[in-house]
mmCIF file of C-alpha atoms and ligand atoms in Angstrom:
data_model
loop_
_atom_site.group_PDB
_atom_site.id
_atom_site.type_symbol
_atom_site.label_atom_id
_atom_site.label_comp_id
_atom_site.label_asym_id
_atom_site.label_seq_id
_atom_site.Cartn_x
_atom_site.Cartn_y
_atom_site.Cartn_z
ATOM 1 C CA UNK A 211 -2.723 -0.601 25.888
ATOM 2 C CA UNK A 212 -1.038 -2.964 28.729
ATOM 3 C CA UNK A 213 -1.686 -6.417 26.847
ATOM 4 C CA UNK A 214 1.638 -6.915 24.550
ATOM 5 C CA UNK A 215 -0.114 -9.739 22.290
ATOM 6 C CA UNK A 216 -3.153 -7.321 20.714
ATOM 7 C CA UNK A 217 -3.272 -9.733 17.626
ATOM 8 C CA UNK A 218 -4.384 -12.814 19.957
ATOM 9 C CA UNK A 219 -7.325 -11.433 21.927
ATOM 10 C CA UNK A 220 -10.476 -13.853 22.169
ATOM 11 C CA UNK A 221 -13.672 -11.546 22.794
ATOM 12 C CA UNK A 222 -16.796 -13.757 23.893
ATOM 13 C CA UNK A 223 -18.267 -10.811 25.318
ATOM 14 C CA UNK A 224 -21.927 -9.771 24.807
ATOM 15 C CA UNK A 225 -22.478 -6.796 22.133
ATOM 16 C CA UNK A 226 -22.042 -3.178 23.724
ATOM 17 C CA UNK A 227 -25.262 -1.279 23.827
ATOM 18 C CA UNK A 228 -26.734 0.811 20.563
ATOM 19 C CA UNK A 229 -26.869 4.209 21.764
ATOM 20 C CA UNK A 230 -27.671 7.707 21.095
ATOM 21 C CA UNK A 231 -24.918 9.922 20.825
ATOM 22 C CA UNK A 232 -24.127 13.939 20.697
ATOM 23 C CA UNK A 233 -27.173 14.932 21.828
ATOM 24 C CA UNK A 234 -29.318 12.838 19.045
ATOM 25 C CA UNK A 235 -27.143 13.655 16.321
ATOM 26 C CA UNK A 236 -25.195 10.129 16.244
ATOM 27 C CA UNK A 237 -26.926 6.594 16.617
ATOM 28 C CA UNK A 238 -24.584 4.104 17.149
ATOM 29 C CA UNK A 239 -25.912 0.756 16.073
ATOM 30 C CA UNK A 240 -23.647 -2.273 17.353
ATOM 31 C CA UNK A 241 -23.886 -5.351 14.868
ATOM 32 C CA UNK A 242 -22.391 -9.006 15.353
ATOM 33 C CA UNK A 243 -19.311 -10.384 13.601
ATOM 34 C CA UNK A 244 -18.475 -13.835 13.282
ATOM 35 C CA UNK A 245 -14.132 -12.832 13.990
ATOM 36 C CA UNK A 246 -12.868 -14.799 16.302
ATOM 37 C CA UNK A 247 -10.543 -11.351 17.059
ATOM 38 C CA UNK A 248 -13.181 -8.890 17.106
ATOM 39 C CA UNK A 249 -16.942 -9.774 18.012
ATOM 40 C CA UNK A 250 -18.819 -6.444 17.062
ATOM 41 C CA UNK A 251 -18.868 -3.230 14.839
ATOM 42 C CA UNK A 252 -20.274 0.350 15.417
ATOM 43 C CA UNK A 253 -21.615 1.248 12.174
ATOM 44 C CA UNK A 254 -23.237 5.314 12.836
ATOM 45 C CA UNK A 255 -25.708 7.166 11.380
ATOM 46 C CA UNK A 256 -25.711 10.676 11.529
ATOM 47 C CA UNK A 257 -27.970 13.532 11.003
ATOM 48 C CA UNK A 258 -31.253 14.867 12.773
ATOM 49 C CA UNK A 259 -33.572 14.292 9.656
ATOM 50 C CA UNK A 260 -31.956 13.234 7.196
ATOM 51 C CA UNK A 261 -29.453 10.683 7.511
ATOM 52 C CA UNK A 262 -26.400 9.373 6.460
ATOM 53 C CA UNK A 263 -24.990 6.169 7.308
ATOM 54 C CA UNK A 264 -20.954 5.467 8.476
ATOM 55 C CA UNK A 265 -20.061 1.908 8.312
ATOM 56 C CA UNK A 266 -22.490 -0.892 7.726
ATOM 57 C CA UNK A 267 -21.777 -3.987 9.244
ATOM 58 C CA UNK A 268 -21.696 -7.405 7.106
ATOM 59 C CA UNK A 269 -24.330 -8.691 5.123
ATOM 60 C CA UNK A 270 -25.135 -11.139 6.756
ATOM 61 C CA UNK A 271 -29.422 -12.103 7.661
ATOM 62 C CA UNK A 272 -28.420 -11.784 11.457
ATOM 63 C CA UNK A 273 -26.069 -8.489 11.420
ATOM 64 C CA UNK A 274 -28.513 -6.697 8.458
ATOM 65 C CA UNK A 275 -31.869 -7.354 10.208
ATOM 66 C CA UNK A 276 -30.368 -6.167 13.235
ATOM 67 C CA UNK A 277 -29.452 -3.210 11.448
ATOM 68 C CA UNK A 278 -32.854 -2.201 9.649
ATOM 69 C CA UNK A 279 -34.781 -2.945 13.002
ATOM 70 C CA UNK A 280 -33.045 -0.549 14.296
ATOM 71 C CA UNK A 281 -33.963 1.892 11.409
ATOM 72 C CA UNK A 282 -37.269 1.060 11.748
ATOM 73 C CA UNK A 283 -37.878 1.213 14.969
ATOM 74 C CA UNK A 284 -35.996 4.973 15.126
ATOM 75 C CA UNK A 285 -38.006 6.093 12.375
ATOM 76 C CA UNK A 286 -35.047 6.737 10.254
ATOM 77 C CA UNK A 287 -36.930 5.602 6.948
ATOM 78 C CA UNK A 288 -34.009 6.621 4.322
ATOM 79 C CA UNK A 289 -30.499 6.791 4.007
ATOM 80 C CA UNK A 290 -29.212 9.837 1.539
ATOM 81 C CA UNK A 291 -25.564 8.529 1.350
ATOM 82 C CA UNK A 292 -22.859 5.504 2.373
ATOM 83 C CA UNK A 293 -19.463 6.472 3.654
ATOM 84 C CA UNK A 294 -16.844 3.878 4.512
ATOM 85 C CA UNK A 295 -13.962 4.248 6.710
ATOM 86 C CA UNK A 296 -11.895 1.661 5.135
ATOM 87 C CA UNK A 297 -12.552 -1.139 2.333
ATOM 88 C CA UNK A 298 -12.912 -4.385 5.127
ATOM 89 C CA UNK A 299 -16.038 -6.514 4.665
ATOM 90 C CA UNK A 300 -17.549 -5.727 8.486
ATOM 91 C CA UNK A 301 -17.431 -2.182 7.315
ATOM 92 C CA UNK A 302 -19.295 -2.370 3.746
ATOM 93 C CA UNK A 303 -20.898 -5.795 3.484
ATOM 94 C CA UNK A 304 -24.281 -4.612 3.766
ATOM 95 C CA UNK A 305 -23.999 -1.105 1.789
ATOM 96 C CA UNK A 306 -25.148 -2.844 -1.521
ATOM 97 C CA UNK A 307 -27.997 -4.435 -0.271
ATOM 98 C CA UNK A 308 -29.093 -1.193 1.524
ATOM 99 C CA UNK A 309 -29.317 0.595 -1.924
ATOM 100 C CA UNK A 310 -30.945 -2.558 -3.233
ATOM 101 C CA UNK A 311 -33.656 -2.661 -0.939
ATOM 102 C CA UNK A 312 -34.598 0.841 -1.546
ATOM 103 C CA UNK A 313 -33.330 1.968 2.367
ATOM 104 C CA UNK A 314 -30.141 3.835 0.747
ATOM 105 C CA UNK A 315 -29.622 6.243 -2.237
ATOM 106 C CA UNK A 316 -27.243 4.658 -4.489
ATOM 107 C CA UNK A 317 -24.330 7.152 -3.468
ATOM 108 C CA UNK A 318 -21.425 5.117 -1.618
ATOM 109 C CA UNK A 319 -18.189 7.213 -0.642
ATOM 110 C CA UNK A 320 -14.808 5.253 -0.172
ATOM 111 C CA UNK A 321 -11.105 6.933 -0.083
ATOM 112 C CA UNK A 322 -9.981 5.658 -3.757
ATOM 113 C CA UNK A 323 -6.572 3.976 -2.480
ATOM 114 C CA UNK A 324 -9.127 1.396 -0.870
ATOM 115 C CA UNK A 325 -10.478 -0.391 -4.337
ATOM 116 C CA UNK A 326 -8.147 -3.041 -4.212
ATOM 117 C CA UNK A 327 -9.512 -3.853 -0.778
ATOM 118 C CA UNK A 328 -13.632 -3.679 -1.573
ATOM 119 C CA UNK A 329 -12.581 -5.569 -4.375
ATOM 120 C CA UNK A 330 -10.702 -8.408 -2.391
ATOM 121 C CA UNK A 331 -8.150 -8.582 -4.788
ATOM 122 C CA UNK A 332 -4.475 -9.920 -4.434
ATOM 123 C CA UNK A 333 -1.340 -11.242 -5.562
ATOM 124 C CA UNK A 334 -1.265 -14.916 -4.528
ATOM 125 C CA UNK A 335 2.185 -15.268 -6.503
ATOM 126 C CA UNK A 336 3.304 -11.628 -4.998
ATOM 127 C CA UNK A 337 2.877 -12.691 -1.338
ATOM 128 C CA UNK A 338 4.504 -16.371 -2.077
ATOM 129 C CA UNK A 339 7.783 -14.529 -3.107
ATOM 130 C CA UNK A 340 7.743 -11.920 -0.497
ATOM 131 C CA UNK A 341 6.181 -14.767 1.930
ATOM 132 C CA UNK A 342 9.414 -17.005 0.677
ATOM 133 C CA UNK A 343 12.165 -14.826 0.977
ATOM 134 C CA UNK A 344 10.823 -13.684 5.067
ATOM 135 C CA UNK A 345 11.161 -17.298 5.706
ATOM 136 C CA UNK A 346 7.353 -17.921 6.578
ATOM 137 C CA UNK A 347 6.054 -21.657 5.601
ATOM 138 C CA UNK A 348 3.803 -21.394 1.981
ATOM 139 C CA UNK A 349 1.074 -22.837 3.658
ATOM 140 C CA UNK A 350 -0.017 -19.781 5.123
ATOM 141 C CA UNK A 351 -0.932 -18.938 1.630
ATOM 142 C CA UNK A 352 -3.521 -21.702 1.884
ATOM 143 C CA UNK A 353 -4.948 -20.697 4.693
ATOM 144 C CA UNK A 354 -4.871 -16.587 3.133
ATOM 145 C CA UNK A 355 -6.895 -18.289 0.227
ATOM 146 C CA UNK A 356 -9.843 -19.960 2.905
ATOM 147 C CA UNK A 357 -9.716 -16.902 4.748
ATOM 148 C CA UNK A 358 -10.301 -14.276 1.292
ATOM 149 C CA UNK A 359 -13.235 -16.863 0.255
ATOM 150 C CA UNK A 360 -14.875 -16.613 3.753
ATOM 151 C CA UNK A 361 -14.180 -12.740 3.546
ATOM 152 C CA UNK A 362 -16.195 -12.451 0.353
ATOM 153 C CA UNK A 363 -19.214 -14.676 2.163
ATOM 154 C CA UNK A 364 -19.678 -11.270 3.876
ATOM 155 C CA UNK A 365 -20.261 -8.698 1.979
ATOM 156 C CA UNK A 366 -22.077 -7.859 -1.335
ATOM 157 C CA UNK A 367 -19.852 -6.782 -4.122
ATOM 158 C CA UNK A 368 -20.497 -2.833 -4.715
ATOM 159 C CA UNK A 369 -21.821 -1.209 -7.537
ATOM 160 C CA UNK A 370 -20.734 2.860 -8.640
ATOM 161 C CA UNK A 371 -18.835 3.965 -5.651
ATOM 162 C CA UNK A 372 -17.612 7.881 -5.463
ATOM 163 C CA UNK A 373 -14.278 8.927 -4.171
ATOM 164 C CA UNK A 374 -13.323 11.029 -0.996
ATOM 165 C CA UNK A 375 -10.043 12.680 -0.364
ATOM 166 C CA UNK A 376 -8.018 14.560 2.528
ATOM 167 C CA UNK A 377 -9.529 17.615 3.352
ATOM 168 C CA UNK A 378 -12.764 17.664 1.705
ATOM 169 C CA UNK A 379 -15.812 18.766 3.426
ATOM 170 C CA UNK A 380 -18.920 17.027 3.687
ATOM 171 C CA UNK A 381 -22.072 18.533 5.281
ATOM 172 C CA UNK A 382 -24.084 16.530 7.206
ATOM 173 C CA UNK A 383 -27.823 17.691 8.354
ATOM 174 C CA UNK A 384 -26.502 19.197 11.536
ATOM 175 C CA UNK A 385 -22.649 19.677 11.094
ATOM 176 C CA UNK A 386 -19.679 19.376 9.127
ATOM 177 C CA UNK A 387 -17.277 16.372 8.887
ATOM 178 C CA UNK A 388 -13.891 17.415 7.301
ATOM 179 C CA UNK A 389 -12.390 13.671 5.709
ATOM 180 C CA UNK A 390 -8.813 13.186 7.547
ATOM 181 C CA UNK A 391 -6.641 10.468 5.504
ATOM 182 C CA UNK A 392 -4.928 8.447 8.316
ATOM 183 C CA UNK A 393 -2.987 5.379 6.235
ATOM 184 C CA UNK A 394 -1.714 2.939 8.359
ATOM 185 C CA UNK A 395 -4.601 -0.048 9.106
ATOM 186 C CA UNK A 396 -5.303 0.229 5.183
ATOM 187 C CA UNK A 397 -3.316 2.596 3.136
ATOM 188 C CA UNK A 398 -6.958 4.716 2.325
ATOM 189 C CA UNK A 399 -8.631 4.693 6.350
ATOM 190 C CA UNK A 400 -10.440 7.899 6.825
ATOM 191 C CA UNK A 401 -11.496 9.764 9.633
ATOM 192 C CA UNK A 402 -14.587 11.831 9.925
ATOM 193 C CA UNK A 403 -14.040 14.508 12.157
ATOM 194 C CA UNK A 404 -16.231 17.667 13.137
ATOM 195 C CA UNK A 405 -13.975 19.901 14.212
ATOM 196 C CA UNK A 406 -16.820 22.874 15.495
ATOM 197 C CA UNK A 407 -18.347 19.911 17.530
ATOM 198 C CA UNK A 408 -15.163 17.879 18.560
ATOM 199 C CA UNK A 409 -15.604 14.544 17.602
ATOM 200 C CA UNK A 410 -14.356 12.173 15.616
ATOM 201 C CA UNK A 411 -15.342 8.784 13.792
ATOM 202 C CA UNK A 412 -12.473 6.972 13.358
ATOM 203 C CA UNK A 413 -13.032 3.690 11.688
ATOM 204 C CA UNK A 414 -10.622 1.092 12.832
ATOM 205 C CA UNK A 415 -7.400 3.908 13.180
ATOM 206 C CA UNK A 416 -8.300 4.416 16.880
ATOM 207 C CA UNK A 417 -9.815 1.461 18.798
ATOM 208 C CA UNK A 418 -10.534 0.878 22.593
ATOM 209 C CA UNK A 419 -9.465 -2.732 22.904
ATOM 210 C CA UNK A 420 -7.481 -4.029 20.249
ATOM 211 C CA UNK A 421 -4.076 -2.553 18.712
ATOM 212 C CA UNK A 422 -4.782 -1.847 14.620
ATOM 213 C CA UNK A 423 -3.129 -5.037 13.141
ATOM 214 C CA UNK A 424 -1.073 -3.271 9.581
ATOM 215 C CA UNK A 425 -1.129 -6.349 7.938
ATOM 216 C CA UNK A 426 1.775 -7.357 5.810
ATOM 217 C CA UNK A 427 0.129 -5.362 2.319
ATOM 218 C CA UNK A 428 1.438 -5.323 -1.405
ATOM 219 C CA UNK A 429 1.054 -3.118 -3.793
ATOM 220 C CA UNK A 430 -0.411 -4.201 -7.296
ATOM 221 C CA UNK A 431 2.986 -2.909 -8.438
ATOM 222 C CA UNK A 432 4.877 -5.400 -6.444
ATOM 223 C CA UNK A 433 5.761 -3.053 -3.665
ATOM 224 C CA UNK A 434 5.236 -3.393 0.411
ATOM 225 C CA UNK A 435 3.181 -0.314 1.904
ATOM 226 C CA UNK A 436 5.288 0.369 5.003
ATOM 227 C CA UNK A 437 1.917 0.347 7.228
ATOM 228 C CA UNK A 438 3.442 0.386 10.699
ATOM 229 C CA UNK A 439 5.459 3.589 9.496
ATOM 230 C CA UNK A 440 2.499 5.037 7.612
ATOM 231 C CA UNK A 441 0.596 4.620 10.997
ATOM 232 C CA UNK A 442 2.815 5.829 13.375
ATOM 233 C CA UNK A 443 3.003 9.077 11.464
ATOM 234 C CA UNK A 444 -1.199 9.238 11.076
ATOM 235 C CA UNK A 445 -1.261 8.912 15.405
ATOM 236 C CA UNK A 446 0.807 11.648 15.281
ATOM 237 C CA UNK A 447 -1.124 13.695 13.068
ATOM 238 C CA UNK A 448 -4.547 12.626 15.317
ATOM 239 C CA UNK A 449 -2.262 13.144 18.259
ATOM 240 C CA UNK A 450 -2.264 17.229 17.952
ATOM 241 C CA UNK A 451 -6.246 17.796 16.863
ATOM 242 C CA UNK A 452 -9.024 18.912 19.590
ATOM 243 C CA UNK A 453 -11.012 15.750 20.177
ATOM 244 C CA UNK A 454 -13.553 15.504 22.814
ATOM 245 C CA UNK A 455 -14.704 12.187 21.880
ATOM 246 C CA UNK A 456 -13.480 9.407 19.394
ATOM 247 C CA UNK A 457 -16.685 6.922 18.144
ATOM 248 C CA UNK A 458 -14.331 4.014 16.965
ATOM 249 C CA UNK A 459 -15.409 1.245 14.220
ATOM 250 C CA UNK A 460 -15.272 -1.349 17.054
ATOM 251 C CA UNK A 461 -16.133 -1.566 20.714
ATOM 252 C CA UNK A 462 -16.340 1.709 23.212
ATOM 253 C CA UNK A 463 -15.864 5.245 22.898
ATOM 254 C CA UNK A 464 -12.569 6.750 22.938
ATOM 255 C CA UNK A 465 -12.924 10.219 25.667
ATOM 256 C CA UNK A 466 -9.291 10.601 25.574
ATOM 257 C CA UNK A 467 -7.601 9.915 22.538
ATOM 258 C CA UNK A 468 -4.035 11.476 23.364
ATOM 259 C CA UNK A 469 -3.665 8.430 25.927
ATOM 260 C CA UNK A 470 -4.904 5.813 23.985
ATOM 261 C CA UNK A 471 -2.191 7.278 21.319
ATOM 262 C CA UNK A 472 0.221 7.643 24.277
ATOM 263 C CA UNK A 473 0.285 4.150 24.600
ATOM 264 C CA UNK A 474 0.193 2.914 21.307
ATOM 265 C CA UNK A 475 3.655 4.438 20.716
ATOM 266 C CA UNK A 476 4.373 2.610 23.995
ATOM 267 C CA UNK A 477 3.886 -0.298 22.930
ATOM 268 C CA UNK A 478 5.013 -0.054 19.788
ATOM 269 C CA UNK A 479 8.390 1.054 20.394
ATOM 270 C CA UNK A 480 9.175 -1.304 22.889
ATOM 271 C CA UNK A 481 8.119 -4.329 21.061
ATOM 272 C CA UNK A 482 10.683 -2.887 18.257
ATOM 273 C CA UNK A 483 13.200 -2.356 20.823
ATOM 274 C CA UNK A 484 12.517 -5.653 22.179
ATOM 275 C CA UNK A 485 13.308 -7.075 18.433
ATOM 276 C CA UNK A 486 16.537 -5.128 18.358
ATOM 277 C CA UNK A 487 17.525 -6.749 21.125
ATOM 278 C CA UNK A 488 16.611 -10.565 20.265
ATOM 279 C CA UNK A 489 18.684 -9.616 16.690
ATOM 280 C CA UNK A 490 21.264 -8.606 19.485
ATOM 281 C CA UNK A 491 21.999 -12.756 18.939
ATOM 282 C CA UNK A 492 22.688 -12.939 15.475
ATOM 283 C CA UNK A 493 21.170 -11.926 12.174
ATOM 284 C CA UNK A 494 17.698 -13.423 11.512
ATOM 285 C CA UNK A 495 14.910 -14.108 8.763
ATOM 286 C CA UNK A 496 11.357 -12.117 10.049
ATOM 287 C CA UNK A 497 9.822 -15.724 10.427
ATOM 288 C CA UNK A 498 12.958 -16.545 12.780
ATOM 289 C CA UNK A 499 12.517 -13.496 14.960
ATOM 290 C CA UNK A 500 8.610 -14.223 14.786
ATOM 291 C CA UNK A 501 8.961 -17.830 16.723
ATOM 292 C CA UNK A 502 12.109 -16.184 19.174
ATOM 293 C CA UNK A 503 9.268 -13.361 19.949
ATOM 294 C CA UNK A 504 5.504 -15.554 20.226
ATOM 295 C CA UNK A 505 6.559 -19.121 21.161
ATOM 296 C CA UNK A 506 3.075 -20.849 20.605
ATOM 297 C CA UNK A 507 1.402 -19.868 16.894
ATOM 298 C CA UNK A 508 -1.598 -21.168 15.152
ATOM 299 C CA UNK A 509 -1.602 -20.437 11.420
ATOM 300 C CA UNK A 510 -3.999 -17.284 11.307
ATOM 301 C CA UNK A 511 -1.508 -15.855 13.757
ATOM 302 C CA UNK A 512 1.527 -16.825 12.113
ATOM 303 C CA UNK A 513 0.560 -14.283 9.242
ATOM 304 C CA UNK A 514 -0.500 -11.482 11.809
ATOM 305 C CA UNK A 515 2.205 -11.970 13.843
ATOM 306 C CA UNK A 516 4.825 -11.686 10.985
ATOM 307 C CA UNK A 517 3.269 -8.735 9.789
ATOM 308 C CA UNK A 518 3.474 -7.027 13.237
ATOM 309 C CA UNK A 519 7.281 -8.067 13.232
ATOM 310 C CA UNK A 520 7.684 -6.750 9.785
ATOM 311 C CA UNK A 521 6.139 -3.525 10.710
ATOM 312 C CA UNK A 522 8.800 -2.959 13.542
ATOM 313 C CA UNK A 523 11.573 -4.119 11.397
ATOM 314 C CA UNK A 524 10.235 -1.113 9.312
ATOM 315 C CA UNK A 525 10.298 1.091 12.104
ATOM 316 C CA UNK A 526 14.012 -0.134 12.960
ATOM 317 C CA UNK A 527 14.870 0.367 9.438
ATOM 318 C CA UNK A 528 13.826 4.152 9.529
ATOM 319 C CA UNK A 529 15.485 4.488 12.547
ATOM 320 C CA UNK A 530 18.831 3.283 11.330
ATOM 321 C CA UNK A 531 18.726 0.347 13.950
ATOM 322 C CA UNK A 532 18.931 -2.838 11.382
ATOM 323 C CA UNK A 533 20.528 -3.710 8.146
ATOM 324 C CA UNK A 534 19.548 -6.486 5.777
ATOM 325 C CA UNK A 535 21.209 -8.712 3.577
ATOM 326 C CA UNK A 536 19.877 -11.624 1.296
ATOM 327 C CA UNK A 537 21.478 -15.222 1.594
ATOM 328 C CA UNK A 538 20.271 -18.063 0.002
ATOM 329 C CA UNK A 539 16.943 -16.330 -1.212
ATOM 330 C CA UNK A 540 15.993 -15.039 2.413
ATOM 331 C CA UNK A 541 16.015 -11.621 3.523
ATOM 332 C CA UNK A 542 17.646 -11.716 6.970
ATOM 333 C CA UNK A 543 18.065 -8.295 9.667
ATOM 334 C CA UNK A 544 21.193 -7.376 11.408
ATOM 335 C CA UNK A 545 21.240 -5.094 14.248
ATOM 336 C CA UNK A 546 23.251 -1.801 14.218
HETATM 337 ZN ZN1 ZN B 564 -10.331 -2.860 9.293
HETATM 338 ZN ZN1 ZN B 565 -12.853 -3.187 11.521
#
């Protein structure tokens, strides 16, 4: 990945192609989003005669009648089961109204660690403190609150969901997908990988064109998941496994995942070294190193860009790079 800014891509492009994939086995159906970051999502369906479905898009009219045309007009008249790579809306907005309309058994499979995130639930209070003592103006809070609301817009709320796990096998009319846990975008992503066949669907863990954002994420307990960290060490896991091809939750198909990974590290550990150095100056809050880093910031950004500075201050921190200290309710980082 050459661009260092992957949070502030603009995509106007028009939507990829559907396509037919593995020799008939995979239909990739490419569905419109209404993110000014990311235009499109892959949702798959998989089988030869029976089907299940990977990803559904949003529920929006335009994204689901896109969607069942496509059903139709491939004869695929039923849907035995839901999987979802992750709990964001563009992923399972439309999985409820599948069932309801009678195109989808009522079986929907999500890694558990995800509920929090189907359920668009947090901590308004939680992120003001944590929000507070990084530095980073409250009203980004506001603008977290606009943005949950329009985030619910999109997808139906789901009913009975069942749980998937790390190494469980799942057969699929014509294969075998073995469920790889790979925290990092969300602390419960999944991949679905046939290893006999060599490929992989990998949600939004591996993607083409953008860099995963980990977004600044709190437990229900209080605590920060480390995402950056967590992801880092899920690249490295994908990293070592036979893939011939990688079908991403957004944009074009992945033939050689070891670079893409290559260069992911790349650019991740020089934007942390490039933090250690601007700490180099003197000890500073995250917000402070976020404006020395991206000079110009709307308010959406703001957030993402913090979090992508908190994530490398993570990655400094388990490298043994920076030291914190509070003053004056702020957290600041010192460079060692
Ligand atoms: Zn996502
Ligand atoms: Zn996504």
């Amino acid at each position: 990945m050459s661009d260092t800014e992957p949070h502030k891509h603009q995509h106007h492009d028009a939507l990829l192609e559907n396509k037919v994939l593995e020799n008939g086995l995979i239909h990739r159906i490419v569905l419109p989003l209404p993110f000014p970051q990311v235009r499109q999502i892959n949702a798959y369906i998989v089988g030869r005669k029976n089907y299940i479905l990977i990803d559904t898009g949003i529920r929006t009219d335009d994204s689901y009648n896109l969607l069942t045309a496509y059903l139709a007009a491939n004869n695929i008249r039923h849907i035995d089961a839901i999987y979802i790579t992750h709990g964001h809306v563009d992923h399972f907005g439309a999985a409820q109204k599948l069932i309801r309309d009678g195109i989808a058994d009522n079986r929907i499979f999500i890694h558990q660690k995800e509920i929090a995130n189907i359920n668009n639930e947090y901590d308004e209070a939680l992120y003001g403190n944590y929000l507070k003592s990084y530095g980073i103006p409250q009203d980004i809070l506001e603008m977290m609150r606009y943005a949950s609301a329009f985030f619910d817009t999109m997808a139906d709320r789901l009913g009975d969901v069942s749980f998937i796990e790390h190494g469980m096998h799942l057969a699929y009319d014509g294969g075998t997908f073995e469920i790889i846990l790979t925290p990092g975008h969300t602390s419960g992503s999944v991949c679905f990988y046939d290893r006999e066949k060599g490929f992989m669907l990998s949600g939004d863990t591996l993607l083409s064109r953008l860099s995963p954002n980990p977004l600044l994420d709190l437990n229900i307990d209080g605590g920060r998941r480390k995402s950056l960290v967590e992801y880092i060490a899920s690249l490295s896991v994908l990293y070592t496994m036979n893939i011939q091809a990688v079908y991403p939750g957004h944009y074009e198909v992945i033939p050689d995942h070891k670079s893409l990974i290559k260069n992911l590290l790349t650019f991740h550990y020089k934007r942390m070294m490039r933090i250690h150095n601007i700490l180099q100056q003197k000890p500073m809050t995250p917000y402070e190193i976020t404006t020395n880093l991206f000079k110009t910031l709307q308010q959406m950004d703001v957030f993402l860009a913090a979090s992508e500075v908190i994530g490398h201050l993570d990655l400094l921190e388990q490298h043994d790079m920076v030291q914190t200290f509070d003053k004056d309710g702020l957290l600041y980082y010192r460079a060692v």
